[in-house]
Amino acid sequence: MINEELKKLFEELKSEGASRKEMEELIPVLNKLSAIKKHERPYLLKRKFLEEKTPEIKKSLFFPKWFFAPAIAFSLFLFVGVISASYASQKSLPGDLLYPVKRLTEDARILVDPNFKNEKIVRRSEEIKKLTEEKEEKPKFINKAIDDFRKESEDSRNHDAKKVQESLKNLEDAKQNVLGEEKKQIERVIEKTENSQDNRELESQDSNRNEDEKNK
Amino acid sequence: MLEHDRISLIRFTEEFETVYIRYSDKIYRYLYFQTKDPYLSEDITAEVFLKAWKKWETFKKDYIQALLFKIARNTLVDHWRKNNKKKESSLETKIEEGAEPFYDEDFIGKMQSDENVKDVNNALQLLPKNLKEVAILRFIEDMSAKEAGEILNISEGNVRVLQYRALIKLKEIFKK
C-alpha cells in the first residue's frame, strides 16, 4: 500500500475510533496482506487462455463461417466444368468449339502415357473420315484435318505399325467420300505414309542383315 | 460481416485481452482465498471472463473491475449452490468431459508453499464472510472503499466499519 493510500486509510480508521498506537500496530497486518499481490499467474498461462478458451472470438474475427464458401464453390464449379468439357470434347471434330480442348487433353495425356502418341494418328484419321461422311461440306476443316494428320504421321516410322495400318484404312474410307482436290490430298497423304512405312520395313531388314553378318 | 462490425470486434478483442491480462490475477486471488482451491479458482476465473466477453459490448468500461468482481461473486455463489446439489466435478471428470484444464503447477506450487500466503489464508478463513471479503478487496487488491462497497452492495460507510473490524481481528489472529 503506498503512503498516500495508507494516509487515507488511517484517516478512515481514525474516524472509526482507532488510536494512533492501534493504527501503528496494524501496519504489519497491512504489509502481510499487501504482500500477497506479488503472486501473479504467468503471462504464458494468460495468453493460453486468450488463445484457447476463446477460439470463437478468434474464429469470428479472422474466419467468418462463410469466409471460404465462395472459394470452395468456385473451385467446385471450375473442377466440374473442366471435367465435363474434357469429356464432352472427346467426340468433337475440327471446327467444333470444344476441339481445342480435345487437343489439349491429348497433349496432357501424352505427358502421362507416351504410347498415346500412336492413338493420336488414329484419331486424326478418324476425324478426316467423319468429316468426309458429314453431309454438310466442310472443305476448310477437311484440309485442316489432313494437315494435322500429316504433321502427326511425319514421324510415322516411330509409330506402331498396326495403328498406322488402322489410320490408312480410315483414310481409304475417307477417300471414297470426297472428290477433287480433297481426294487428291488424301491420296498424297496415304502415299506418303505408305512410303514411310515401306522405308521403315527396309531399314529394319537391313539392320537385321547387318546383325546377322556381324554374328557370322 | 460488415466492416464496421469487424472493426468493433477487433477493438473489443483488444480491450478484452488488455482487461484479462490486467485483472485476471485479482479475480484469481479473490477466488483463491474464498475457495482455497487453486484449480477451482482458475476454472472460475476463466468462467468469469467468458461471461464478461458475452456482455462486453454493454459493459461500462469505467467500472470494469467492479463488474468483474460482481460476476466472480455471483459465479462463486452459483458454484456453491450447484455443489450442494451434486458432488464437485473432479479434474478427471473435467478431462473426460473434454474441458481441457490448463494450470501452471509451478505457480500453484509456489503460492501454496509461501508461508505468508498460508498465514493470510488461514487467518482469512477465521473471519466472518463479510469481513473476509472486505479485507481481500481493500487490503489485498487495494480497492477504494467506494469500489468495494459497490461490489459487496453495501455503503462506503459500512465498508469503513467492516475494514476496521477485519484489521483488528486479523491482528489478533496473527499474534497467536
mmCIF file of C-alpha atoms in Angstrom:
data_model
loop_
_atom_site.group_PDB
_atom_site.id
_atom_site.type_symbol
_atom_site.label_atom_id
_atom_site.label_comp_id
_atom_site.label_asym_id
_atom_site.label_seq_id
_atom_site.Cartn_x
_atom_site.Cartn_y
_atom_site.Cartn_z
ATOM 1 C CA MET A 1 0.000 0.000 0.000
ATOM 2 C CA ILE A 2 1.534 3.341 -0.996
ATOM 3 C CA ASN A 3 1.875 6.202 1.543
ATOM 4 C CA GLU A 4 -0.992 8.259 0.131
ATOM 5 C CA GLU A 5 -3.382 5.323 0.356
ATOM 6 C CA LEU A 6 -2.129 4.443 3.822
ATOM 7 C CA LYS A 7 -2.679 8.024 4.974
ATOM 8 C CA LYS A 8 -6.210 7.907 3.626
ATOM 9 C CA LEU A 9 -6.829 4.557 5.308
ATOM 10 C CA PHE A 10 -5.572 5.868 8.644
ATOM 11 C CA GLU A 11 -7.958 8.799 8.351
ATOM 12 C CA GLU A 12 -10.795 6.342 7.749
ATOM 13 C CA LEU A 13 -9.721 4.187 10.720
ATOM 14 C CA LYS A 14 -9.365 7.272 12.877
ATOM 15 C CA SER A 15 -12.911 8.253 12.049
ATOM 16 C CA GLU A 16 -13.967 4.783 13.251
ATOM 17 C CA GLY A 17 -12.260 5.422 16.594
ATOM 18 C CA ALA A 18 -8.823 3.841 16.085
ATOM 19 C CA SER A 19 -5.997 5.270 18.207
ATOM 20 C CA ARG A 20 -2.568 6.162 16.790
ATOM 21 C CA LYS A 21 -0.933 3.254 18.614
ATOM 22 C CA GLU A 22 -3.565 0.867 17.319
ATOM 23 C CA MET A 23 -3.036 2.072 13.780
ATOM 24 C CA GLU A 24 0.732 1.601 14.043
ATOM 25 C CA GLU A 25 0.136 -1.944 15.201
ATOM 26 C CA LEU A 26 -1.954 -2.559 12.106
ATOM 27 C CA ILE A 27 0.895 -1.722 9.687
ATOM 28 C CA PRO A 28 2.445 -5.250 9.825
ATOM 29 C CA VAL A 29 -1.009 -6.711 9.158
ATOM 30 C CA LEU A 30 -1.446 -4.457 6.138
ATOM 31 C CA ASN A 31 2.020 -5.371 4.872
ATOM 32 C CA LYS A 32 1.257 -9.065 5.226
ATOM 33 C CA LEU A 33 -1.945 -8.710 3.223
ATOM 34 C CA SER A 34 -0.366 -6.449 0.630
ATOM 35 C CA ALA A 35 2.496 -8.914 0.024
ATOM 36 C CA ILE A 36 0.017 -11.393 -1.481
ATOM 37 C CA LYS A 37 -0.125 -9.259 -4.634
ATOM 38 C CA LYS A 38 3.298 -10.460 -5.736
ATOM 39 C CA HIS A 39 1.699 -13.767 -6.726
ATOM 40 C CA GLU A 40 0.679 -13.302 -10.319
ATOM 41 C CA ARG A 41 -0.154 -16.089 -12.719
ATOM 42 C CA PRO A 42 2.449 -16.498 -15.517
ATOM 43 C CA TYR A 43 1.887 -14.397 -18.621
ATOM 44 C CA LEU A 44 2.000 -17.510 -20.835
ATOM 45 C CA LEU A 45 -0.908 -19.027 -18.904
ATOM 46 C CA LYS A 46 -2.950 -15.903 -19.580
ATOM 47 C CA ARG A 47 -2.048 -15.938 -23.279
ATOM 48 C CA LYS A 48 -3.019 -19.591 -23.426
ATOM 49 C CA PHE A 49 -6.460 -18.757 -22.047
ATOM 50 C CA LEU A 50 -6.903 -15.973 -24.581
ATOM 51 C CA GLU A 51 -5.852 -18.217 -27.455
ATOM 52 C CA GLU A 52 -7.516 -21.482 -26.439
ATOM 53 C CA LYS A 53 -10.510 -20.622 -24.306
ATOM 54 C CA THR A 54 -11.845 -18.025 -26.662
ATOM 55 C CA PRO A 55 -11.476 -19.672 -30.091
ATOM 56 C CA GLU A 56 -14.894 -18.406 -31.094
ATOM 57 C CA ILE A 57 -13.599 -14.858 -30.719
ATOM 58 C CA LYS A 58 -10.626 -15.511 -32.991
ATOM 59 C CA LYS A 59 -12.670 -17.553 -35.422
ATOM 60 C CA SER A 60 -15.348 -14.941 -35.803
ATOM 61 C CA LEU A 61 -12.678 -12.297 -36.217
ATOM 62 C CA PHE A 62 -10.436 -13.928 -38.783
ATOM 63 C CA PHE A 63 -12.522 -16.671 -40.361
ATOM 64 C CA PRO A 64 -16.233 -15.900 -40.554
ATOM 65 C CA LYS A 65 -18.339 -19.002 -41.247
ATOM 66 C CA TRP A 66 -18.865 -18.042 -44.881
ATOM 67 C CA PHE A 67 -15.233 -16.996 -45.418
ATOM 68 C CA PHE A 68 -14.228 -19.930 -47.647
ATOM 69 C CA ALA A 69 -17.677 -20.562 -49.166
ATOM 70 C CA PRO A 70 -17.185 -18.551 -52.411
ATOM 71 C CA ALA A 71 -13.720 -20.001 -52.956
ATOM 72 C CA ILE A 72 -14.962 -23.563 -52.392
ATOM 73 C CA ALA A 73 -17.995 -23.032 -54.644
ATOM 74 C CA PHE A 74 -15.827 -21.523 -57.380
ATOM 75 C CA SER A 75 -13.243 -24.328 -57.187
ATOM 76 C CA LEU A 76 -16.004 -26.943 -57.324
ATOM 77 C CA PHE A 77 -17.638 -25.214 -60.279
ATOM 78 C CA LEU A 78 -14.273 -24.976 -62.065
ATOM 79 C CA PHE A 79 -13.444 -28.622 -61.385
ATOM 80 C CA VAL A 80 -16.821 -29.889 -62.636
ATOM 81 C CA GLY A 81 -16.585 -27.560 -65.647
ATOM 82 C CA VAL A 82 -13.117 -28.773 -66.670
ATOM 83 C CA ILE A 83 -14.029 -32.460 -66.278
ATOM 84 C CA SER A 84 -17.298 -32.038 -68.237
ATOM 85 C CA ALA A 85 -15.637 -30.045 -71.025
ATOM 86 C CA SER A 86 -12.786 -32.508 -71.469
ATOM 87 C CA TYR A 87 -15.222 -35.448 -71.508
ATOM 88 C CA ALA A 88 -17.565 -33.769 -73.978
ATOM 89 C CA SER A 89 -14.682 -32.693 -76.208
ATOM 90 C CA GLN A 90 -13.541 -36.257 -76.967
ATOM 91 C CA LYS A 91 -16.103 -36.639 -79.788
ATOM 92 C CA SER A 92 -15.524 -33.198 -81.286
ATOM 93 C CA LEU A 93 -14.171 -32.605 -84.800
ATOM 94 C CA PRO A 94 -12.048 -29.797 -86.278
ATOM 95 C CA GLY A 95 -14.179 -26.658 -86.395
ATOM 96 C CA ASP A 96 -16.110 -27.548 -83.230
ATOM 97 C CA LEU A 97 -15.959 -25.265 -80.207
ATOM 98 C CA LEU A 98 -14.528 -27.956 -77.942
ATOM 99 C CA TYR A 99 -11.961 -29.277 -80.442
ATOM 100 C CA PRO A 100 -9.049 -27.258 -78.943
ATOM 101 C CA VAL A 101 -9.928 -28.802 -75.545
ATOM 102 C CA LYS A 102 -9.674 -32.278 -77.110
ATOM 103 C CA ARG A 103 -6.200 -31.498 -78.453
ATOM 104 C CA LEU A 104 -5.115 -30.071 -75.098
ATOM 105 C CA THR A 105 -6.258 -33.154 -73.186
ATOM 106 C CA GLU A 106 -4.388 -35.337 -75.726
ATOM 107 C CA ASP A 107 -1.170 -33.390 -75.141
ATOM 108 C CA ALA A 108 -1.667 -33.690 -71.406
ATOM 109 C CA ARG A 109 -2.291 -37.426 -71.705
ATOM 110 C CA ILE A 110 0.926 -37.943 -73.701
ATOM 111 C CA LEU A 111 2.862 -36.442 -70.782
ATOM 112 C CA VAL A 112 1.496 -39.221 -68.596
ATOM 113 C CA ASP A 113 1.410 -42.007 -71.218
ATOM 114 C CA PRO A 114 3.888 -41.568 -74.149
ATOM 115 C CA ASN A 115 2.314 -44.540 -76.029
ATOM 116 C CA PHE A 116 -0.802 -42.445 -76.534
ATOM 117 C CA LYS A 117 1.143 -40.860 -79.439
ATOM 118 C CA ASN A 118 0.137 -43.907 -81.549
ATOM 119 C CA GLU A 119 -3.516 -43.341 -80.741
ATOM 120 C CA LYS A 120 -3.246 -39.733 -81.916
ATOM 121 C CA ILE A 121 -2.694 -40.610 -85.610
ATOM 122 C CA VAL A 122 -5.686 -42.971 -85.492
ATOM 123 C CA ARG A 123 -7.794 -40.202 -84.003
ATOM 124 C CA ARG A 124 -6.712 -37.721 -86.723
ATOM 125 C CA SER A 125 -7.561 -40.243 -89.442
ATOM 126 C CA GLU A 126 -10.954 -40.927 -87.851
ATOM 127 C CA GLU A 127 -11.636 -37.178 -87.812
ATOM 128 C CA ILE A 128 -10.894 -36.958 -91.549
ATOM 129 C CA LYS A 129 -13.202 -39.922 -92.155
ATOM 130 C CA LYS A 130 -16.033 -38.424 -90.076
ATOM 131 C CA LEU A 131 -15.699 -35.013 -91.702
ATOM 132 C CA THR A 132 -15.923 -36.544 -95.152
ATOM 133 C CA GLU A 133 -19.004 -38.537 -94.088
ATOM 134 C CA GLU A 134 -20.894 -35.425 -92.990
ATOM 135 C CA LYS A 135 -23.458 -34.137 -95.456
ATOM 136 C CA GLU A 136 -22.503 -30.571 -94.818
ATOM 137 C CA GLU A 137 -19.412 -29.737 -96.790
ATOM 138 C CA LYS A 138 -16.513 -28.523 -94.695
ATOM 139 C CA PRO A 139 -13.570 -28.363 -97.103
ATOM 140 C CA LYS A 140 -11.704 -25.922 -94.896
ATOM 141 C CA PHE A 141 -11.875 -28.243 -91.927
ATOM 142 C CA ILE A 142 -11.103 -31.326 -94.024
ATOM 143 C CA ASN A 143 -7.928 -29.614 -95.262
ATOM 144 C CA LYS A 144 -7.047 -28.707 -91.677
ATOM 145 C CA ALA A 145 -7.640 -32.282 -90.544
ATOM 146 C CA ILE A 146 -5.431 -33.622 -93.368
ATOM 147 C CA ASP A 147 -2.702 -31.173 -92.382
ATOM 148 C CA ASP A 148 -2.955 -32.301 -88.765
ATOM 149 C CA PHE A 149 -2.691 -35.934 -89.784
ATOM 150 C CA ARG A 150 0.330 -35.130 -91.967
ATOM 151 C CA LYS A 151 2.080 -33.477 -89.063
ATOM 152 C CA GLU A 152 1.279 -36.305 -86.681
ATOM 153 C CA SER A 153 2.338 -39.003 -89.142
ATOM 154 C CA GLU A 154 5.538 -37.315 -90.327
ATOM 155 C CA ASP A 155 7.328 -39.333 -87.779
ATOM 156 C CA SER A 156 5.341 -42.428 -88.598
ATOM 157 C CA ARG A 157 8.437 -44.585 -88.574
ATOM 158 C CA ASN A 158 8.304 -44.312 -84.795
ATOM 159 C CA HIS A 159 4.615 -45.262 -84.673
ATOM 160 C CA ASP A 160 3.137 -48.643 -84.038
ATOM 161 C CA ALA A 161 2.660 -50.406 -87.429
ATOM 162 C CA LYS A 162 -0.823 -51.657 -86.502
ATOM 163 C CA LYS A 163 -2.004 -48.168 -85.668
ATOM 164 C CA VAL A 164 -0.554 -46.824 -88.909
ATOM 165 C CA GLN A 165 -2.446 -49.521 -90.823
ATOM 166 C CA GLU A 166 -5.666 -48.627 -88.979
ATOM 167 C CA SER A 167 -5.146 -44.975 -89.916
ATOM 168 C CA LEU A 168 -4.512 -45.842 -93.562
ATOM 169 C CA LYS A 169 -7.767 -47.817 -93.626
ATOM 170 C CA ASN A 170 -9.665 -44.794 -92.271
ATOM 171 C CA LEU A 171 -8.061 -42.614 -94.920
ATOM 172 C CA GLU A 172 -9.003 -45.084 -97.667
ATOM 173 C CA ASP A 173 -12.623 -44.933 -96.455
ATOM 174 C CA ALA A 174 -12.466 -41.131 -96.371
ATOM 175 C CA LYS A 175 -11.094 -41.054 -99.896
ATOM 176 C CA GLN A 176 -14.260 -42.753 -101.153
ATOM 177 C CA ASN A 177 -16.423 -39.960 -99.713
ATOM 178 C CA VAL A 178 -14.789 -36.989 -101.431
ATOM 179 C CA LEU A 179 -13.858 -35.785 -104.891
ATOM 180 C CA GLY A 180 -11.498 -33.278 -106.453
ATOM 181 C CA GLU A 181 -8.726 -31.554 -104.585
ATOM 182 C CA GLU A 182 -9.606 -33.138 -101.230
ATOM 183 C CA LYS A 183 -9.416 -36.633 -102.716
ATOM 184 C CA LYS A 184 -6.018 -35.829 -104.214
ATOM 185 C CA GLN A 185 -4.766 -34.530 -100.903
ATOM 186 C CA ILE A 186 -5.878 -37.658 -99.083
ATOM 187 C CA GLU A 187 -4.226 -39.815 -101.759
ATOM 188 C CA ARG A 188 -0.980 -37.914 -101.322
ATOM 189 C CA VAL A 189 -1.069 -38.385 -97.571
ATOM 190 C CA ILE A 190 -1.786 -42.108 -97.932
ATOM 191 C CA GLU A 191 1.100 -42.430 -100.408
ATOM 192 C CA LYS A 192 3.495 -40.596 -98.130
ATOM 193 C CA THR A 193 2.516 -42.637 -95.106
ATOM 194 C CA GLU A 194 2.833 -45.905 -97.020
ATOM 195 C CA ASN A 195 6.279 -44.910 -98.345
ATOM 196 C CA SER A 196 7.328 -44.027 -94.871
ATOM 197 C CA GLN A 197 6.174 -47.428 -93.650
ATOM 198 C CA ASP A 198 7.992 -49.196 -96.552
ATOM 199 C CA ASN A 199 11.210 -47.367 -95.728
ATOM 200 C CA ARG A 200 10.821 -48.435 -92.149
ATOM 201 C CA GLU A 201 10.486 -52.085 -93.181
ATOM 202 C CA LEU A 202 13.518 -51.847 -95.483
ATOM 203 C CA GLU A 203 15.566 -50.232 -92.753
ATOM 204 C CA SER A 204 14.509 -52.954 -90.391
ATOM 205 C CA GLN A 205 15.531 -55.686 -92.881
ATOM 206 C CA ASP A 206 18.929 -54.003 -93.459
ATOM 207 C CA SER A 207 19.524 -53.746 -89.795
ATOM 208 C CA ASN A 208 18.704 -57.460 -89.283
ATOM 209 C CA ARG A 209 21.046 -58.415 -92.177
ATOM 210 C CA ASN A 210 23.894 -56.382 -90.683
ATOM 211 C CA GLU A 211 23.426 -58.003 -87.312
ATOM 212 C CA ASP A 212 23.462 -61.494 -88.910
ATOM 213 C CA GLU A 213 26.722 -60.670 -90.728
ATOM 214 C CA LYS A 214 28.249 -59.408 -87.536
ATOM 215 C CA ASN A 215 27.260 -62.587 -85.754
ATOM 216 C CA LYS A 216 28.876 -64.697 -88.511
ATOM 217 C CA MET B 1 -19.660 -9.314 -41.597
ATOM 218 C CA LEU B 2 -19.815 -5.581 -42.141
ATOM 219 C CA GLU B 3 -16.551 -3.634 -41.966
ATOM 220 C CA HIS B 4 -17.944 -1.600 -39.059
ATOM 221 C CA ASP B 5 -18.751 -4.765 -37.076
ATOM 222 C CA ARG B 6 -15.359 -6.179 -37.881
ATOM 223 C CA ILE B 7 -13.566 -3.076 -36.594
ATOM 224 C CA SER B 8 -15.717 -3.125 -33.437
ATOM 225 C CA LEU B 9 -14.877 -6.765 -32.886
ATOM 226 C CA ILE B 10 -11.163 -6.090 -33.267
ATOM 227 C CA ARG B 11 -11.445 -3.226 -30.772
ATOM 228 C CA PHE B 12 -13.461 -5.344 -28.318
ATOM 229 C CA THR B 13 -10.957 -8.186 -28.588
ATOM 230 C CA GLU B 14 -8.030 -5.889 -27.889
ATOM 231 C CA GLU B 15 -9.854 -4.341 -24.913
ATOM 232 C CA PHE B 16 -10.802 -7.766 -23.610
ATOM 233 C CA GLU B 17 -7.240 -9.044 -23.836
ATOM 234 C CA THR B 18 -5.896 -5.991 -22.007
ATOM 235 C CA VAL B 19 -8.510 -6.310 -19.275
ATOM 236 C CA TYR B 20 -7.861 -10.042 -18.886
ATOM 237 C CA ILE B 21 -4.110 -9.541 -18.534
ATOM 238 C CA ARG B 22 -4.668 -6.740 -16.032
ATOM 239 C CA TYR B 23 -7.449 -8.101 -13.835
ATOM 240 C CA SER B 24 -7.423 -11.892 -14.052
ATOM 241 C CA ASP B 25 -4.857 -12.195 -11.239
ATOM 242 C CA LYS B 26 -7.008 -10.075 -8.945
ATOM 243 C CA ILE B 27 -10.041 -12.241 -9.685
ATOM 244 C CA TYR B 28 -7.952 -15.391 -9.248
ATOM 245 C CA ARG B 29 -6.599 -14.282 -5.855
ATOM 246 C CA TYR B 30 -10.083 -13.258 -4.664
ATOM 247 C CA LEU B 31 -11.402 -16.690 -5.649
ATOM 248 C CA TYR B 32 -8.382 -18.466 -4.194
ATOM 249 C CA PHE B 33 -8.971 -17.013 -0.715
ATOM 250 C CA GLN B 34 -12.657 -17.814 -0.995
ATOM 251 C CA THR B 35 -12.286 -21.401 -2.192
ATOM 252 C CA LYS B 36 -8.771 -22.372 -1.002
ATOM 253 C CA ASP B 37 -8.617 -24.406 -4.242
ATOM 254 C CA PRO B 38 -6.128 -23.162 -6.890
ATOM 255 C CA TYR B 39 -7.617 -25.324 -9.664
ATOM 256 C CA LEU B 40 -11.193 -24.342 -8.962
ATOM 257 C CA SER B 41 -10.098 -20.692 -8.780
ATOM 258 C CA GLU B 42 -8.551 -20.961 -12.241
ATOM 259 C CA ASP B 43 -11.700 -22.587 -13.640
ATOM 260 C CA ILE B 44 -13.988 -19.934 -12.177
ATOM 261 C CA THR B 45 -11.649 -17.148 -13.323
ATOM 262 C CA ALA B 46 -11.964 -18.483 -16.871
ATOM 263 C CA GLU B 47 -15.751 -18.679 -16.492
ATOM 264 C CA VAL B 48 -15.906 -15.113 -15.196
ATOM 265 C CA PHE B 49 -14.063 -13.747 -18.225
ATOM 266 C CA LEU B 50 -16.053 -15.818 -20.699
ATOM 267 C CA LYS B 51 -19.233 -14.438 -19.138
ATOM 268 C CA ALA B 52 -17.769 -10.951 -19.333
ATOM 269 C CA TRP B 53 -16.932 -11.390 -23.033
ATOM 270 C CA LYS B 54 -20.513 -12.304 -23.843
ATOM 271 C CA LYS B 55 -21.696 -8.982 -22.418
ATOM 272 C CA TRP B 56 -18.649 -6.991 -23.453
ATOM 273 C CA GLU B 57 -20.498 -4.615 -25.734
ATOM 274 C CA THR B 58 -22.805 -3.465 -22.930
ATOM 275 C CA PHE B 59 -20.085 -3.187 -20.269
ATOM 276 C CA LYS B 60 -19.283 0.225 -18.816
ATOM 277 C CA LYS B 61 -15.523 0.189 -19.126
ATOM 278 C CA ASP B 62 -15.068 2.719 -16.286
ATOM 279 C CA TYR B 63 -16.435 0.190 -13.797
ATOM 280 C CA ILE B 64 -14.837 -2.860 -15.328
ATOM 281 C CA GLN B 65 -13.058 -4.006 -12.150
ATOM 282 C CA ALA B 66 -16.204 -3.779 -10.041
ATOM 283 C CA LEU B 67 -18.223 -5.561 -12.739
ATOM 284 C CA LEU B 68 -15.712 -8.407 -12.985
ATOM 285 C CA PHE B 69 -15.727 -8.889 -9.213
ATOM 286 C CA LYS B 70 -19.512 -8.882 -9.182
ATOM 287 C CA ILE B 71 -19.527 -11.595 -11.847
ATOM 288 C CA ALA B 72 -16.939 -13.530 -9.836
ATOM 289 C CA ARG B 73 -19.059 -13.306 -6.669
ATOM 290 C CA ASN B 74 -22.211 -14.430 -8.469
ATOM 291 C CA THR B 75 -20.395 -17.254 -10.271
ATOM 292 C CA LEU B 76 -18.981 -18.440 -6.971
ATOM 293 C CA VAL B 77 -22.434 -18.366 -5.352
ATOM 294 C CA ASP B 78 -23.796 -20.391 -8.297
ATOM 295 C CA HIS B 79 -20.950 -22.828 -7.904
ATOM 296 C CA TRP B 80 -21.638 -23.373 -4.181
ATOM 297 C CA ARG B 81 -25.341 -23.758 -4.901
ATOM 298 C CA LYS B 82 -24.723 -26.395 -7.568
ATOM 299 C CA ASN B 83 -22.237 -28.138 -5.318
ATOM 300 C CA ASN B 84 -24.823 -28.534 -2.628
ATOM 301 C CA LYS B 85 -26.934 -30.468 -5.123
ATOM 302 C CA LYS B 86 -24.234 -32.662 -6.636
ATOM 303 C CA LYS B 87 -20.685 -33.671 -5.913
ATOM 304 C CA GLU B 88 -17.950 -31.395 -7.139
ATOM 305 C CA SER B 89 -16.673 -32.470 -10.537
ATOM 306 C CA SER B 90 -13.142 -33.691 -10.224
ATOM 307 C CA LEU B 91 -10.248 -32.844 -12.512
ATOM 308 C CA GLU B 92 -10.532 -36.306 -14.104
ATOM 309 C CA THR B 93 -14.215 -35.748 -14.849
ATOM 310 C CA LYS B 94 -13.397 -32.431 -16.498
ATOM 311 C CA ILE B 95 -10.820 -34.102 -18.738
ATOM 312 C CA GLU B 96 -13.353 -36.798 -19.644
ATOM 313 C CA GLU B 97 -15.903 -34.129 -20.487
ATOM 314 C CA GLY B 98 -13.414 -32.618 -22.957
ATOM 315 C CA ALA B 99 -12.896 -29.407 -20.988
ATOM 316 C CA GLU B 100 -9.131 -29.495 -21.091
ATOM 317 C CA PRO B 101 -7.834 -27.827 -17.941
ATOM 318 C CA PHE B 102 -4.806 -25.582 -18.068
ATOM 319 C CA TYR B 103 -2.994 -24.798 -14.889
ATOM 320 C CA ASP B 104 0.525 -23.767 -14.063
ATOM 321 C CA GLU B 105 1.743 -26.245 -11.486
ATOM 322 C CA ASP B 106 4.881 -24.216 -10.755
ATOM 323 C CA PHE B 107 2.831 -21.157 -9.905
ATOM 324 C CA ILE B 108 0.379 -23.167 -7.802
ATOM 325 C CA GLY B 109 3.286 -24.849 -6.014
ATOM 326 C CA LYS B 110 4.998 -21.548 -5.248
ATOM 327 C CA MET B 111 1.805 -19.932 -4.000
ATOM 328 C CA GLN B 112 0.845 -22.874 -1.825
ATOM 329 C CA SER B 113 4.301 -23.175 -0.291
ATOM 330 C CA ASP B 114 4.543 -19.444 0.511
ATOM 331 C CA GLU B 115 4.352 -19.080 4.309
ATOM 332 C CA ASN B 116 2.762 -15.629 4.070
ATOM 333 C CA VAL B 117 0.016 -16.946 1.774
ATOM 334 C CA LYS B 118 -0.611 -19.799 4.197
ATOM 335 C CA ASP B 119 -0.820 -17.396 7.168
ATOM 336 C CA VAL B 120 -3.132 -14.986 5.402
ATOM 337 C CA ASN B 121 -5.299 -17.789 4.053
ATOM 338 C CA ASN B 122 -5.664 -19.396 7.473
ATOM 339 C CA ALA B 123 -6.407 -16.059 9.083
ATOM 340 C CA LEU B 124 -8.980 -15.075 6.469
ATOM 341 C CA GLN B 125 -10.821 -18.372 6.898
ATOM 342 C CA LEU B 126 -11.354 -17.451 10.556
ATOM 343 C CA LEU B 127 -13.107 -14.193 9.657
ATOM 344 C CA PRO B 128 -16.831 -13.882 9.000
ATOM 345 C CA LYS B 129 -17.663 -13.788 5.274
ATOM 346 C CA ASN B 130 -18.320 -10.044 5.115
ATOM 347 C CA LEU B 131 -15.078 -9.148 6.913
ATOM 348 C CA LYS B 132 -13.106 -11.549 4.779
ATOM 349 C CA GLU B 133 -14.408 -10.056 1.552
ATOM 350 C CA VAL B 134 -13.730 -6.505 2.700
ATOM 351 C CA ALA B 135 -10.192 -7.446 3.762
ATOM 352 C CA ILE B 136 -9.447 -9.071 0.384
ATOM 353 C CA LEU B 137 -10.851 -6.226 -1.687
ATOM 354 C CA ARG B 138 -9.484 -3.387 0.386
ATOM 355 C CA PHE B 139 -6.092 -4.640 1.573
ATOM 356 C CA ILE B 140 -5.017 -7.319 -0.893
ATOM 357 C CA GLU B 141 -6.458 -5.826 -4.056
ATOM 358 C CA ASP B 142 -6.140 -2.173 -2.977
ATOM 359 C CA MET B 143 -9.652 -1.133 -3.946
ATOM 360 C CA SER B 144 -11.211 2.040 -2.662
ATOM 361 C CA ALA B 145 -13.948 1.833 -0.025
ATOM 362 C CA LYS B 146 -16.407 3.075 -2.631
ATOM 363 C CA GLU B 147 -15.492 0.376 -5.163
ATOM 364 C CA ALA B 148 -15.542 -2.375 -2.523
ATOM 365 C CA GLY B 149 -18.957 -1.114 -1.428
ATOM 366 C CA GLU B 150 -20.272 -1.345 -4.991
ATOM 367 C CA ILE B 151 -19.120 -4.940 -5.310
ATOM 368 C CA LEU B 152 -20.492 -6.010 -1.942
ATOM 369 C CA ASN B 153 -23.692 -3.965 -2.282
ATOM 370 C CA ILE B 154 -23.050 -2.018 0.903
ATOM 371 C CA SER B 155 -22.385 1.633 1.602
ATOM 372 C CA GLU B 156 -18.949 3.202 1.733
ATOM 373 C CA GLY B 157 -19.521 3.886 5.451
ATOM 374 C CA ASN B 158 -20.243 0.220 6.055
ATOM 375 C CA VAL B 159 -17.046 -0.759 4.298
ATOM 376 C CA ARG B 160 -15.075 1.531 6.649
ATOM 377 C CA VAL B 161 -16.660 -0.056 9.702
ATOM 378 C CA LEU B 162 -16.055 -3.585 8.402
ATOM 379 C CA GLN B 163 -12.470 -2.919 7.326
ATOM 380 C CA TYR B 164 -11.573 -1.682 10.806
ATOM 381 C CA ARG B 165 -13.093 -4.746 12.416
ATOM 382 C CA ALA B 166 -11.367 -7.008 9.916
ATOM 383 C CA LEU B 167 -7.947 -5.487 10.592
ATOM 384 C CA ILE B 168 -8.350 -5.726 14.364
ATOM 385 C CA LYS B 169 -9.391 -9.379 14.062
ATOM 386 C CA LEU B 170 -6.516 -10.181 11.720
ATOM 387 C CA LYS B 171 -4.044 -8.511 14.037
ATOM 388 C CA GLU B 172 -5.277 -10.730 16.886
ATOM 389 C CA ILE B 173 -5.103 -13.865 14.734
ATOM 390 C CA PHE B 174 -1.564 -13.147 13.528
ATOM 391 C CA LYS B 175 -0.446 -12.518 17.122
ATOM 392 C CA LYS B 176 -1.495 -16.026 18.199
#
